Structure formats: C-alpha cells, structure tokens
Amino acid sequence: MSKSSVWIITAAAALVSCSATSATSFTPGAVCDGSAEENRKIVLNFYNEGLVGLQPRAAFERYMTPDFVEHKPDVPQGTREAAAGFLEQLIAAVPQPRWEVVRTIAEGDMVFLHGRFTPAAGAPYYAIADVFRLEDCKIAEHWDVVGPPPKDQANPNPRF
C-alpha cells in the first residue's frame, strides 16, 4: 500500500471510524426528543448508512445539519459537502474497509465513539475517537482523533 493510500485511510478512518452495531435505531422523520439516547441512535444510524452501507452523501444529507461543521484539518472547507466528498473518495480508494464501534458515551447533545478501523482484511487496527455535537436531532459538528497501528506494542494492555 502506498504512503498516500495510508494517509487517505488514516485521515478518513478518523472522520468515519466505526460500523454501528446497535440493536437500537432512530427512524428519520420520527419524533426526536433530543435526549442523549436519541442522539446516540442518530449517530449510530449515520454510521450504518454512510459507512456500512457505503452511502456517505445520503447519510450526510439525512443526518447532518445544512451548516454542519467538520473540524478535521484534512477536509477542505470543513463543510457537509466537503466531508461527504472526502468519504466518497475513501470508499472509492478502499472499497472494503471495516469500522467497528467499541463503545459510545452520550451526554446531552454530545456523542463520543471509540472505535477501530481496519483498511483491509488482516491489516492492523487504527484506534479512533469521534466526538459529535447534535442540534435539533441532527449532527451539527464533528471532531476526531486517530491513532495508527503501533509499530511495537510495549504495553501488555490492549487498546480496545
């Protein structure tokens, strides 16, 4: 894999890092009370549609506010359109990535996801932390931190 492919994978993994494997879901158009649990469901549904379903543009249109703010420095302009395009490029470059949600924490209008991303079968995991802020039952902002696979695992405790 080329260095540029690794960079794209790393950057995109941080932006969209996990597959939602939750038994709960939020139905778009349903009454949303803005609770922490409803916000968690919205974020997990975004992952299911945008990443697992490989439909980032549709997911951004459905789950993000029109004035969504992306804080990732790798996404030009930091807009909803730019973030959706970034993910489309990732999916075109890596057609079978795998995201897994390890845990979520929801508090008020904030949802945190800790996940792992694998760019290819058998490849080492990237550790991902995504933070979303919701507004009126839509994702309004996103921040992330990505940790590439360690070269040496000196610590005996696992990352996940």
mmCIF file of C-alpha atoms in Angstrom:
data_model
loop_
_atom_site.group_PDB
_atom_site.id
_atom_site.type_symbol
_atom_site.label_atom_id
_atom_site.label_comp_id
_atom_site.label_asym_id
_atom_site.label_seq_id
_atom_site.Cartn_x
_atom_site.Cartn_y
_atom_site.Cartn_z
ATOM 1 C CA MET A 1 0.000 0.000 0.000
ATOM 2 C CA SER A 2 1.398 3.411 -0.954
ATOM 3 C CA LYS A 3 2.072 6.167 1.580
ATOM 4 C CA SER A 4 -0.668 8.306 0.036
ATOM 5 C CA SER A 5 -3.178 5.448 0.389
ATOM 6 C CA VAL A 6 -2.214 5.008 4.048
ATOM 7 C CA TRP A 7 -2.649 8.759 4.599
ATOM 8 C CA ILE A 8 -6.099 8.749 2.977
ATOM 9 C CA ILE A 9 -7.130 5.715 5.001
ATOM 10 C CA THR A 10 -5.821 7.203 8.245
ATOM 11 C CA ALA A 11 -7.499 10.548 7.660
ATOM 12 C CA ALA A 12 -10.796 9.044 6.605
ATOM 13 C CA ALA A 13 -10.735 6.491 9.381
ATOM 14 C CA ALA A 14 -10.626 9.323 11.839
ATOM 15 C CA LEU A 15 -13.524 11.060 10.157
ATOM 16 C CA VAL A 16 -15.700 7.990 9.935
ATOM 17 C CA SER A 17 -14.410 5.396 12.143
ATOM 18 C CA CYS A 18 -16.854 2.737 13.131
ATOM 19 C CA SER A 19 -19.653 0.487 11.988
ATOM 20 C CA ALA A 20 -22.750 0.856 14.071
ATOM 21 C CA THR A 21 -23.690 -2.414 15.620
ATOM 22 C CA SER A 22 -26.552 -1.361 17.822
ATOM 23 C CA ALA A 23 -29.865 -3.024 18.315
ATOM 24 C CA THR A 24 -31.466 0.386 18.703
ATOM 25 C CA SER A 25 -32.137 2.789 15.889
ATOM 26 C CA PHE A 26 -33.685 6.157 15.213
ATOM 27 C CA THR A 27 -36.101 6.429 12.318
ATOM 28 C CA PRO A 28 -35.557 9.635 10.326
ATOM 29 C CA GLY A 29 -38.719 11.735 10.445
ATOM 30 C CA ALA A 30 -39.795 10.177 13.741
ATOM 31 C CA VAL A 31 -40.354 12.380 16.752
ATOM 32 C CA CYS A 32 -36.995 13.059 18.357
ATOM 33 C CA ASP A 33 -36.792 14.364 21.902
ATOM 34 C CA GLY A 34 -33.115 15.376 21.695
ATOM 35 C CA SER A 35 -32.211 13.095 24.594
ATOM 36 C CA ALA A 36 -28.734 11.628 24.914
ATOM 37 C CA GLU A 37 -30.068 8.201 23.896
ATOM 38 C CA GLU A 38 -31.832 9.568 20.795
ATOM 39 C CA ASN A 39 -28.626 11.401 19.856
ATOM 40 C CA ARG A 40 -26.648 8.151 20.209
ATOM 41 C CA LYS A 41 -29.128 6.401 17.903
ATOM 42 C CA ILE A 42 -28.832 9.155 15.292
ATOM 43 C CA VAL A 43 -25.028 8.930 15.244
ATOM 44 C CA LEU A 44 -25.122 5.124 15.015
ATOM 45 C CA ASN A 45 -27.637 5.310 12.157
ATOM 46 C CA PHE A 46 -25.346 7.739 10.362
ATOM 47 C CA TYR A 47 -22.535 5.178 10.584
ATOM 48 C CA ASN A 48 -24.768 2.354 9.350
ATOM 49 C CA GLU A 49 -25.942 4.243 6.295
ATOM 50 C CA GLY A 50 -22.817 6.244 5.473
ATOM 51 C CA LEU A 51 -20.111 3.683 6.159
ATOM 52 C CA VAL A 52 -21.501 0.200 6.401
ATOM 53 C CA GLY A 53 -23.974 0.966 3.621
ATOM 54 C CA LEU A 54 -21.330 2.907 1.659
ATOM 55 C CA GLN A 55 -23.711 5.843 1.120
ATOM 56 C CA PRO A 56 -21.936 8.809 2.724
ATOM 57 C CA ARG A 57 -23.652 11.534 0.691
ATOM 58 C CA ALA A 58 -27.146 10.255 1.504
ATOM 59 C CA ALA A 59 -26.183 9.856 5.172
ATOM 60 C CA PHE A 60 -24.795 13.393 5.349
ATOM 61 C CA GLU A 61 -27.959 14.789 3.766
ATOM 62 C CA ARG A 62 -30.167 12.813 6.138
ATOM 63 C CA TYR A 63 -28.304 13.177 9.454
ATOM 64 C CA MET A 64 -26.216 16.373 9.274
ATOM 65 C CA THR A 65 -27.428 19.953 9.601
ATOM 66 C CA PRO A 66 -27.067 22.025 6.402
ATOM 67 C CA ASP A 67 -24.419 24.122 8.163
ATOM 68 C CA PHE A 68 -22.568 21.087 9.626
ATOM 69 C CA VAL A 69 -19.019 21.921 10.756
ATOM 70 C CA GLU A 70 -16.186 19.407 10.257
ATOM 71 C CA HIS A 71 -13.160 20.182 12.430
ATOM 72 C CA LYS A 72 -10.837 17.650 10.752
ATOM 73 C CA PRO A 73 -7.971 19.587 9.139
ATOM 74 C CA ASP A 74 -7.825 17.132 6.205
ATOM 75 C CA VAL A 75 -11.320 18.053 4.986
ATOM 76 C CA PRO A 76 -11.236 21.174 2.780
ATOM 77 C CA GLN A 77 -13.614 23.950 3.852
ATOM 78 C CA GLY A 78 -14.893 21.843 6.770
ATOM 79 C CA THR A 79 -18.414 21.690 5.315
ATOM 80 C CA ARG A 80 -21.035 18.965 4.995
ATOM 81 C CA GLU A 81 -20.402 18.765 1.242
ATOM 82 C CA ALA A 82 -16.624 18.528 1.681
ATOM 83 C CA ALA A 83 -16.906 15.830 4.368
ATOM 84 C CA ALA A 84 -19.283 13.734 2.240
ATOM 85 C CA GLY A 85 -16.918 14.054 -0.731
ATOM 86 C CA PHE A 86 -13.970 13.042 1.430
ATOM 87 C CA LEU A 87 -15.758 9.830 2.401
ATOM 88 C CA GLU A 88 -16.766 9.081 -1.165
ATOM 89 C CA GLN A 89 -13.081 9.294 -2.138
ATOM 90 C CA LEU A 90 -12.157 6.904 0.671
ATOM 91 C CA ILE A 91 -14.779 4.387 -0.373
ATOM 92 C CA ALA A 92 -13.556 4.574 -3.978
ATOM 93 C CA ALA A 93 -9.944 4.014 -2.843
ATOM 94 C CA VAL A 94 -10.709 1.322 -0.237
ATOM 95 C CA PRO A 95 -13.931 -0.442 -1.223
ATOM 96 C CA GLN A 96 -13.999 -2.889 1.697
ATOM 97 C CA PRO A 97 -12.971 -1.031 4.855
ATOM 98 C CA ARG A 98 -14.304 -2.194 8.199
ATOM 99 C CA TRP A 99 -15.368 0.022 11.073
ATOM 100 C CA GLU A 100 -16.387 -1.280 14.495
ATOM 101 C CA VAL A 101 -17.905 0.586 17.412
ATOM 102 C CA VAL A 102 -16.197 -0.440 20.628
ATOM 103 C CA ARG A 103 -18.141 1.889 22.916
ATOM 104 C CA THR A 104 -20.233 5.021 22.892
ATOM 105 C CA ILE A 105 -20.899 7.643 25.509
ATOM 106 C CA ALA A 106 -23.777 10.065 25.098
ATOM 107 C CA GLU A 107 -24.322 13.090 27.302
ATOM 108 C CA GLY A 108 -26.803 15.752 26.358
ATOM 109 C CA ASP A 109 -26.054 16.943 22.829
ATOM 110 C CA MET A 110 -22.633 15.196 22.654
ATOM 111 C CA VAL A 111 -21.886 11.655 21.481
ATOM 112 C CA PHE A 112 -18.419 10.067 21.780
ATOM 113 C CA LEU A 113 -17.486 6.927 19.873
ATOM 114 C CA HIS A 114 -14.397 4.822 20.498
ATOM 115 C CA GLY A 115 -13.818 2.526 17.584
ATOM 116 C CA ARG A 116 -11.421 0.607 15.461
ATOM 117 C CA PHE A 117 -10.883 0.790 11.741
ATOM 118 C CA THR A 118 -9.325 -1.852 9.524
ATOM 119 C CA PRO A 119 -8.426 -0.761 5.974
ATOM 120 C CA ALA A 120 -8.175 -4.342 4.656
ATOM 121 C CA ALA A 121 -8.662 -7.915 5.813
ATOM 122 C CA GLY A 122 -5.821 -8.886 8.115
ATOM 123 C CA ALA A 123 -4.497 -5.329 8.442
ATOM 124 C CA PRO A 124 -3.806 -3.931 11.922
ATOM 125 C CA TYR A 125 -6.427 -1.751 13.580
ATOM 126 C CA TYR A 126 -6.437 2.017 13.834
ATOM 127 C CA ALA A 127 -7.786 3.381 17.125
ATOM 128 C CA ILE A 128 -10.426 6.043 16.566
ATOM 129 C CA ALA A 129 -12.161 8.583 18.785
ATOM 130 C CA ASP A 130 -15.015 10.580 17.253
ATOM 131 C CA VAL A 131 -16.979 13.313 19.016
ATOM 132 C CA PHE A 132 -20.250 14.599 17.591
ATOM 133 C CA ARG A 133 -22.412 17.523 18.692
ATOM 134 C CA LEU A 134 -26.090 17.334 17.784
ATOM 135 C CA GLU A 135 -28.568 20.144 17.376
ATOM 136 C CA ASP A 136 -32.303 19.576 16.929
ATOM 137 C CA CYS A 137 -31.731 15.845 16.316
ATOM 138 C CA LYS A 138 -29.137 16.421 13.565
ATOM 139 C CA ILE A 139 -25.346 16.156 13.694
ATOM 140 C CA ALA A 140 -24.011 19.718 13.744
ATOM 141 C CA GLU A 141 -20.265 19.243 14.437
ATOM 142 C CA HIS A 142 -17.574 16.549 14.377
ATOM 143 C CA TRP A 143 -14.105 16.276 15.944
ATOM 144 C CA ASP A 144 -11.764 13.274 15.851
ATOM 145 C CA VAL A 145 -8.507 11.724 16.966
ATOM 146 C CA VAL A 146 -6.886 8.784 15.174
ATOM 147 C CA GLY A 147 -4.115 6.510 16.392
ATOM 148 C CA PRO A 148 -2.396 4.433 13.730
ATOM 149 C CA PRO A 149 -1.428 0.852 14.492
ATOM 150 C CA PRO A 150 1.545 0.777 16.869
ATOM 151 C CA LYS A 151 4.856 -0.396 15.442
ATOM 152 C CA ASP A 152 5.635 -2.132 18.728
ATOM 153 C CA GLN A 153 3.146 -2.944 21.460
ATOM 154 C CA ALA A 154 5.282 -2.418 24.578
ATOM 155 C CA ASN A 155 2.225 -2.117 26.815
ATOM 156 C CA PRO A 156 0.626 -5.534 27.535
ATOM 157 C CA ASN A 157 -2.829 -3.943 27.830
ATOM 158 C CA PRO A 158 -4.868 -3.920 24.606
ATOM 159 C CA ARG A 159 -6.001 -0.655 23.000
ATOM 160 C CA PHE A 160 -9.650 -1.776 22.958
#
